[in-house]
Coordinates of C-alpha atoms and ligand atoms in Angstrom, one line a residue:
X1 CA 0.0 0.0 0.0
X2 CA 1.3 3.4 -0.9
X3 CA 1.7 5.5 2.3
X4 CA 2.2 9.2 2.5
X5 CA 3.4 10.8 5.8
X6 CA 2.0 14.3 6.2
X7 CA 3.6 16.2 9.0
X8 CA 1.6 19.1 10.5
X9 CA -1.6 17.8 9.0
X10 CA -3.8 19.3 11.6
X11 CA -2.8 22.8 10.7
X12 CA -4.1 25.1 7.9
X13 CA -2.3 23.9 4.8
X14 CA -1.7 20.4 6.0
X15 CA -5.4 19.7 6.6
X16 CA -6.3 21.1 3.2
X17 CA -3.6 18.9 1.7
X18 CA -5.0 15.8 3.4
X19 CA -8.4 16.7 1.9
X20 CA -6.7 17.1 -1.5
X21 CA -4.9 13.7 -1.2
X22 CA -8.0 11.9 -0.2
X23 CA -9.9 13.2 -3.2
X24 CA -7.1 12.7 -5.8
X25 CA -5.5 9.5 -4.4
X26 CA -8.3 7.5 -2.7
X27 CA -6.3 4.3 -2.4
X28 CA -3.2 5.9 -0.7
X29 CA -2.9 5.6 3.0
X30 CA -2.3 8.9 4.8
X31 CA -0.4 9.1 8.1
X32 CA -0.9 12.5 9.8
X33 CA 1.8 13.2 12.4
X34 CA 1.1 16.4 14.4
X35 CA 2.0 17.4 18.0
X36 CA -1.1 19.6 18.2
X37 CA 0.4 22.9 19.2
X38 CA -2.0 25.8 19.5
X39 CA -2.1 25.8 15.7
X40 CA -3.1 22.2 15.3
X41 CA -6.9 21.6 15.3
X42 CA -8.3 18.1 14.8
X43 CA -11.7 19.6 14.1
X44 CA -10.2 20.5 10.7
X45 CA -10.1 16.7 9.9
X46 CA -13.4 15.5 11.4
X47 CA -14.5 14.2 8.0
X48 CA -11.8 11.6 8.0
X49 CA -12.3 10.1 11.5
X50 CA -13.9 6.9 10.1
X51 CA -11.7 6.6 7.1
X52 CA -9.7 3.3 7.3
X53 CA -6.9 4.8 5.1
X54 CA -6.4 7.8 7.3
X55 CA -4.3 7.5 10.5
X56 CA -3.5 10.3 13.0
X57 CA -0.7 10.1 15.5
X58 CA 0.0 12.8 18.1
X59 CA 3.8 12.9 17.8
X60 CA 6.3 15.7 18.0
X61 CA 8.6 15.6 14.9
X62 CA 11.6 16.2 17.3
X63 CA 10.9 12.9 19.0
X64 CA 13.3 10.7 17.1
X65 CA 12.4 7.3 18.6
X66 CA 8.7 7.9 18.0
X67 CA 9.3 9.0 14.4
X68 CA 11.5 6.0 13.8
X69 CA 8.8 3.7 15.2
X70 CA 6.2 5.2 12.8
X71 CA 8.5 4.6 9.8
X72 CA 8.9 1.0 10.8
X73 CA 5.2 0.5 11.5
X74 CA 3.8 2.2 8.4
X75 CA 6.5 1.7 5.7
X76 CA 6.4 5.3 4.5
X77 CA 6.8 6.0 0.8
X78 CA 6.6 9.8 0.7
X79 CA 7.0 12.5 3.3
X80 CA 5.3 15.8 2.8
X81 CA 6.7 18.0 5.6
X82 CA 4.5 20.9 6.7
X83 CA 5.0 20.8 10.5
X84 CA 6.5 24.1 11.7
X85 CA 6.0 27.1 13.9
X86 CA 4.6 29.4 11.2
X87 CA 3.7 32.8 12.6
X88 CA 6.2 35.7 12.1
X89 CA 4.9 37.7 15.1
X90 CA 5.4 34.8 17.5
X91 CA 8.9 34.2 16.1
X92 CA 9.8 37.7 17.2
X93 CA 8.8 36.8 20.8
X94 CA 10.0 33.2 21.0
X95 CA 12.8 32.5 18.4
X96 CA 14.2 29.5 20.1
X97 CA 11.0 27.4 19.6
X98 CA 11.2 28.2 15.9
X99 CA 14.8 27.0 15.6
X100 CA 14.0 23.9 17.6
X101 CA 10.9 22.8 15.7
X102 CA 11.7 24.1 12.2
X103 CA 15.4 23.1 12.0
X104 CA 16.0 20.3 14.5
X105 CA 12.5 18.8 13.8
X106 CA 13.3 18.7 10.1
X107 CA 16.7 17.1 10.8
X108 CA 15.1 14.3 12.7
X109 CA 12.7 13.6 9.8
X110 CA 15.6 13.6 7.3
X111 CA 17.7 11.3 9.4
X112 CA 15.0 8.8 10.0
X113 CA 13.8 8.9 6.3
X114 CA 17.4 8.4 5.2
X115 CA 17.9 5.4 7.5
X116 CA 14.6 3.7 6.4
X117 CA 14.9 4.4 2.7
X118 CA 18.6 3.4 2.2
X119 CA 19.1 0.2 0.3
X120 CA 22.2 -0.6 2.3
X121 CA 21.6 1.1 5.7
X122 CA 24.9 -0.1 7.2
X123 CA 26.9 1.6 4.4
X124 CA 27.4 5.2 5.6
X125 CA 28.6 6.3 2.1
X126 CA 26.0 4.5 0.0
X127 CA 23.7 6.9 -2.0
X128 CA 21.3 4.2 -3.1
X129 CA 17.7 4.4 -1.9
X130 CA 14.5 2.5 -2.4
X131 CA 12.8 3.5 -5.7
X132 CA 9.9 5.9 -5.7
X133 CA 10.4 7.4 -2.3
X134 CA 10.6 11.2 -1.8
X135 CA 10.8 13.8 0.9
X136 CA 8.9 17.0 0.0
X137 CA 9.9 20.0 2.1
X138 CA 7.3 22.8 2.2
X139 CA 9.4 25.9 2.5
X140 CA 8.3 29.5 1.9
X141 CA 9.1 32.6 -0.2
X142 CA 10.0 34.4 3.0
X143 CA 13.4 32.7 2.9
X144 CA 14.3 35.1 0.0
X145 CA 13.8 38.2 2.2
X146 CA 12.2 41.4 0.9
X147 CA 11.9 42.8 -2.6
X148 CA 12.0 46.4 -3.7
X149 CA 9.2 47.9 -5.8
X150 CA 10.0 45.8 -8.8
X151 CA 11.3 42.3 -9.6
X152 CA 10.2 38.7 -8.6
X153 CA 11.8 35.9 -6.6
X154 CA 13.1 33.1 -8.8
X155 CA 14.5 29.8 -7.6
X156 CA 18.0 31.4 -8.0
X157 CA 17.4 34.5 -5.8
X158 CA 19.8 34.3 -2.9
X159 CA 18.3 33.5 0.5
X160 CA 18.2 36.5 2.8
X161 CA 15.7 35.9 5.6
X162 CA 14.8 38.8 7.9
X163 CA 12.7 37.3 10.7
X164 CA 13.5 34.4 13.1
X165 CA 10.6 32.5 11.4
X166 CA 12.0 33.0 7.9
X167 CA 15.6 32.3 9.1
X168 CA 14.5 29.0 10.7
X169 CA 12.7 28.1 7.5
X170 CA 15.8 29.0 5.5
X171 CA 17.9 26.8 7.9
X172 CA 15.6 23.8 7.3
X173 CA 15.4 24.5 3.6
X174 CA 19.2 24.4 3.3
X175 CA 19.5 21.4 5.6
X176 CA 17.1 19.5 3.3
X177 CA 19.3 20.5 0.3
X178 CA 22.4 19.4 2.1
X179 CA 21.0 15.9 2.7
X180 CA 20.5 15.6 -1.0
X181 CA 24.0 16.9 -1.8
X182 CA 25.8 14.9 0.9
X183 CA 23.8 11.7 1.2
X184 CA 21.9 11.6 -2.1
X185 CA 18.5 11.7 -0.2
X186 CA 15.7 12.1 -2.8
X187 CA 14.2 15.5 -1.8
X188 CA 12.2 18.2 -3.4
X189 CA 11.7 21.7 -2.0
X190 CA 8.7 24.1 -2.6
X191 CA 8.8 27.8 -1.8
X192 CA 5.3 29.3 -1.8
X193 CA 3.8 32.8 -1.2
X194 CA 1.1 33.7 1.3
X195 CA -1.8 31.3 1.4
X196 CA -5.4 32.0 2.2
X197 CA -8.6 29.8 2.4
X198 CA -10.6 27.8 4.8
X199 CA -9.2 26.6 8.2
X200 CA -6.5 29.2 8.6
X201 CA -5.7 30.0 12.2
X202 CA -7.2 33.4 13.0
X203 CA -3.9 35.0 14.0
X204 CA -3.1 35.4 10.2
X205 CA -4.1 38.5 8.3
X206 CA -7.2 37.3 6.3
X207 CA -9.1 35.2 8.9
X208 CA -8.1 37.7 11.6
X209 CA -9.7 40.6 9.7
X210 CA -12.7 38.6 8.6
X211 CA -13.4 37.6 12.2
X212 CA -13.0 41.1 13.4
X213 CA -15.5 42.3 10.8
X214 CA -17.9 39.6 11.9
X215 CA -17.6 40.7 15.5
X216 CA -17.7 44.5 14.8
X217 CA -14.1 45.2 16.0
X218 CA -11.5 47.5 14.5
X219 CA -8.9 46.2 12.0
X220 CA -5.3 46.5 13.1
X221 CA -3.0 47.4 10.1
X222 CA 0.7 47.3 10.8
X223 CA 2.7 50.5 9.9
X224 CA 1.4 52.2 6.7
X225 CA -0.2 49.1 5.3
X226 CA 1.9 49.4 2.1
X227 CA 3.5 46.0 2.4
X228 CA 2.8 43.7 -0.5
X229 CA 2.0 40.0 -0.4
X230 CA 1.4 37.6 -3.3
X231 CA -1.7 35.7 -2.3
X232 CA -2.5 32.1 -3.4
X233 CA -5.5 30.0 -2.6
X234 CA -4.6 27.1 -0.4
X235 CA -6.2 24.6 -2.8
X236 CA -3.9 25.9 -5.6
X237 CA -0.9 25.4 -3.3
X238 CA -2.0 21.8 -2.4
X239 CA -2.4 20.9 -6.0
X240 CA 1.1 22.3 -6.8
X241 CA 2.7 20.4 -3.9
X242 CA 1.1 17.2 -5.0
X243 CA 2.4 17.7 -8.6
X244 CA 5.9 18.3 -7.3
X245 CA 5.6 15.2 -5.1
X246 CA 4.6 13.1 -8.1
X247 CA 6.4 14.6 -11.1
X248 CA 8.9 17.2 -9.8
X249 CA 12.6 16.5 -10.3
X250 CA 14.6 15.2 -7.4
X251 CA 16.9 17.8 -5.8
X252 CA 15.0 20.7 -7.3
X253 CA 13.4 23.8 -5.8
X254 CA 10.0 25.0 -7.1
X255 CA 8.6 28.4 -6.5
X256 CA 4.8 28.5 -6.2
X257 CA 2.8 31.8 -6.3
X258 CA -0.4 33.4 -7.4
X259 CA 0.6 36.6 -9.3
X260 CA -1.8 38.3 -6.9
X261 CA 0.1 41.2 -5.5
X262 CA -1.9 43.3 -3.0
X263 CA -0.9 45.8 -0.4
X264 CA -2.2 44.9 3.0
X265 CA -4.4 48.1 2.9
X266 CA -5.9 47.1 -0.5
X267 CA -6.7 43.7 0.9
X268 CA -8.2 44.9 4.2
X269 CA -10.4 47.3 2.1
X270 CA -11.7 44.5 0.0
X271 CA -12.7 42.6 3.2
X272 CA -14.3 45.7 4.6
X273 CA -16.3 46.2 1.4
X274 CA -17.6 42.7 1.5
X275 CA -19.0 43.5 5.0
X276 CA -20.3 46.9 3.9
X277 CA -18.1 48.5 6.5
X278 CA -16.2 51.8 6.0
X279 CA -12.4 52.5 6.0
X280 CA -13.0 54.1 9.4
X281 CA -12.8 50.7 10.9
X282 CA -9.0 50.5 10.0
X283 CA -6.8 51.2 13.0
X284 CA -3.1 51.8 12.1
X285 CA -0.9 50.2 14.8
X286 CA 2.9 50.0 15.5
X287 CA 4.8 48.2 12.7
X288 CA 6.2 44.7 13.1
X289 CA 10.0 44.9 13.6
X290 CA 12.0 43.9 10.5
X291 CA 8.7 43.8 8.5
X292 CA 9.4 42.6 4.9
X293 CA 8.1 45.2 2.4
X294 CA 7.2 43.1 -0.6
X295 CA 7.1 39.4 -1.7
X296 CA 6.3 38.3 -5.3
X297 CA 6.9 35.0 -6.9
X298 CA 8.0 34.0 -10.4
X299 CA 6.3 30.6 -10.8
X300 CA 7.5 30.0 -14.4
X301 CA 9.3 26.7 -13.5
X302 CA 6.1 25.2 -12.1
X303 CA 4.2 26.1 -15.3
X304 CA 6.9 25.0 -17.8
X305 CA 7.9 21.8 -16.0
X306 CA 4.7 20.6 -14.3
X307 CA 2.0 22.5 -16.2
X308 CA 0.7 24.1 -13.0
X309 CA -1.1 27.4 -13.0
X310 CA -3.4 28.6 -10.2
X311 CA -7.1 28.0 -10.8
X312 CA -8.5 30.7 -8.5
X313 CA -8.7 34.3 -9.3
X314 CA -8.1 36.4 -6.1
X315 CA -11.5 38.0 -6.3
X316 CA -13.3 34.6 -6.5
X317 CA -11.0 33.0 -3.9
X318 CA -11.3 35.8 -1.4
X319 CA -15.1 36.0 -1.7
X320 CA -15.5 32.2 -1.2
X321 CA -13.1 32.3 1.7
X322 CA -15.0 35.1 3.4
X323 CA -18.2 33.2 2.8
X324 CA -16.6 30.1 4.4
X325 CA -15.7 31.9 7.6
X326 CA -19.1 33.6 7.6
X327 CA -20.9 30.3 7.4
X328 CA -18.6 28.6 10.0
X329 CA -18.7 31.1 12.8
X330 CA -18.5 28.2 15.4
X331 CA -15.1 27.1 13.9
X332 CA -13.5 30.5 14.8
X333 CA -15.4 30.9 18.0
X334 CA -14.2 27.5 19.3
X335 CA -10.6 28.7 18.6
X336 CA -11.1 32.1 20.2
X337 CA -12.7 30.5 23.3
X338 CA -10.1 27.7 23.4
X339 CA -12.8 25.0 23.2
X340 CA -11.1 23.5 20.1
X341 CA -8.3 22.3 22.4
X342 CA -10.7 20.0 24.2
X343 CA -11.9 18.3 21.0
X344 CA -9.0 15.8 21.1
X345 CA -9.7 14.8 24.7
X346 CA -13.5 14.5 24.0
X347 CA -12.8 12.4 20.9
X348 CA -10.5 9.9 22.7
X349 CA -12.6 9.6 25.8
X350 CA -15.7 8.8 23.6
X351 CA -13.6 6.0 22.0
X352 CA -12.6 4.5 25.4
Ligands
NAD401 P1 0.1 26.1 10.7 O1 0.7 26.9 11.8 O2 -1.4 26.4 10.5 O3 0.2 24.6 11.0 C1 1.4 24.0 11.5 C2 1.1 22.6 12.0 O4 2.3 22.0 12.5 C3 0.1 22.6 13.2 O5 -0.9 21.6 13.1 C4 1.0 22.3 14.4 O6 0.4 21.6 15.5 C5 2.1 21.4 13.8 N1 3.4 21.4 14.5 C6 4.1 22.5 15.0 N2 5.2 22.0 15.6 C7 5.2 20.7 15.5 C8 6.1 19.7 16.0 N3 7.2 20.0 16.7 N4 5.8 18.4 15.7 C9 4.7 18.0 15.0 N5 3.8 18.9 14.6 C10 4.0 20.2 14.8 O7 0.9 26.4 9.5 P2 0.5 26.5 7.9 O8 0.1 27.9 7.6 O9 -0.4 25.4 7.6 O10 1.9 26.2 7.2 C11 2.3 24.9 7.0 C12 3.7 24.9 6.4 O11 3.7 25.6 5.2 C13 4.8 25.5 7.3 O12 6.0 24.8 7.1 C14 5.0 26.9 6.7 O13 6.3 27.4 6.9 C15 4.7 26.7 5.2 N6 4.2 27.8 4.4 C16 3.1 28.5 4.9 C17 2.5 29.5 4.1 C18 1.3 30.3 4.6 O14 0.9 31.3 3.9 N7 0.6 29.8 5.6 C19 3.2 29.9 2.9 C20 4.3 29.2 2.5 C21 4.8 28.1 3.2
TYD402 P1 0.7 37.3 8.1 O1 -0.7 36.8 7.8 O2 1.2 37.3 9.5 O3 1.7 36.6 7.1 P2 3.3 37.0 6.8 O4 3.8 37.9 7.8 O5 3.9 35.6 6.9 O6 3.3 37.5 5.4 O7 0.7 38.8 7.7 C1 0.5 39.2 6.3 C2 0.7 40.7 6.3 O8 -0.3 41.4 7.0 C3 2.1 41.1 6.8 O9 2.6 42.2 6.0 C4 1.7 41.7 8.2 C5 0.3 42.2 8.0 N1 -0.5 42.2 9.2 C6 -1.2 43.4 9.6 O10 -1.0 44.4 9.0 N2 -2.0 43.3 10.7 C7 -2.2 42.1 11.4 O11 -3.0 42.1 12.4 C8 -1.5 40.9 10.9 C9 -1.7 39.6 11.7 C10 -0.7 41.0 9.8

């Protein structure tokens, strides 16, 4: 049976990716490994609880013996690695956690995958692996740092991260590359721009602003709101990652982006309009230290090599996303109240 290990599958992109896998590859087994930090929410995956080909294990990726045991038990074919601390603002307050999870956690996964996938595990210098295995590392465009008013990030843009989050992602991204160069491990790396869509934790810009509109609160815009992000619908991102997993070239980096550059202020105004609220709701607050000014991706390689282009226009994607949050108010409310953290306990106690 073909088994795909998804790390961080209870988070925003990981849970959307599991939904994508289940739809496109109904006979593959999915093993979701997630330690359920504040960002992990099993309610995102309720639909799969009875699915015999879906398995969840609450495990920290830094726990080497536990990861090793899972590789033995499940005979993993592919790894798609999402698990990470992902919020820039938190990384400014707690950088060590970001280095530990994002870099050392990635190293554990690489070591264990290498050990289990090697044809001759006792030969330190052997570069031969089982056929058809691959480790997909989900990196970010933030590893490139910040752009000026013009230009795009290509796969050859030098890495110049500016926040502890992006530095930790750059560290893991380079570590993955090094395991390919040194040990021949079959890896692929994706670097994607900002995602939006259903199930995004409401500390991130779009769900935060939508929730604040839904609850008649002001909208906090950092600095002058002129920072530019290149927005991509999460389903387009999931499709791109799955294409890289299946058809991407080993050892390669693929940039993924939406050609949807918007300033934060433009975006916040679009959200306000959809709620028939005025610009007076915007509240300019102190800027984030080291705030990157502009991200924008050149995704030509994805198009030329893998035939991928995004399906969603930003207008349609944003409208559908706002509608999803509007029609799932309980999903956000359970996060805001903390009730989502009890879901796991309730679920296991009902099984016992
Ligand atoms: P998220 O914060 O919503 O989810 C992260 C998940 O990882 C959570 O379920 C959390 O419980 C889990 N996790 C954290 N530490 C763990 C650990 N030590 N062991 C096991 N599980 C752990 O993040 P997201 O927005 O879904 O991002 C997923 C990945 O995609 C990240 O690697 C991020 O860097 C990358 N990425 C995100 C974006 C974006 O716009 N959100 C864009 C490009 C790349
Ligand atoms: P975020 O969703 O945190 O993603 P990232 O920092 O990884 O791009 O933020 C997106 C942009 O929105 C970023 O420029 C910071 C800005 N922002 C605000 O202006 N106000 C907010 O309350 C938040 C959370 C973000």
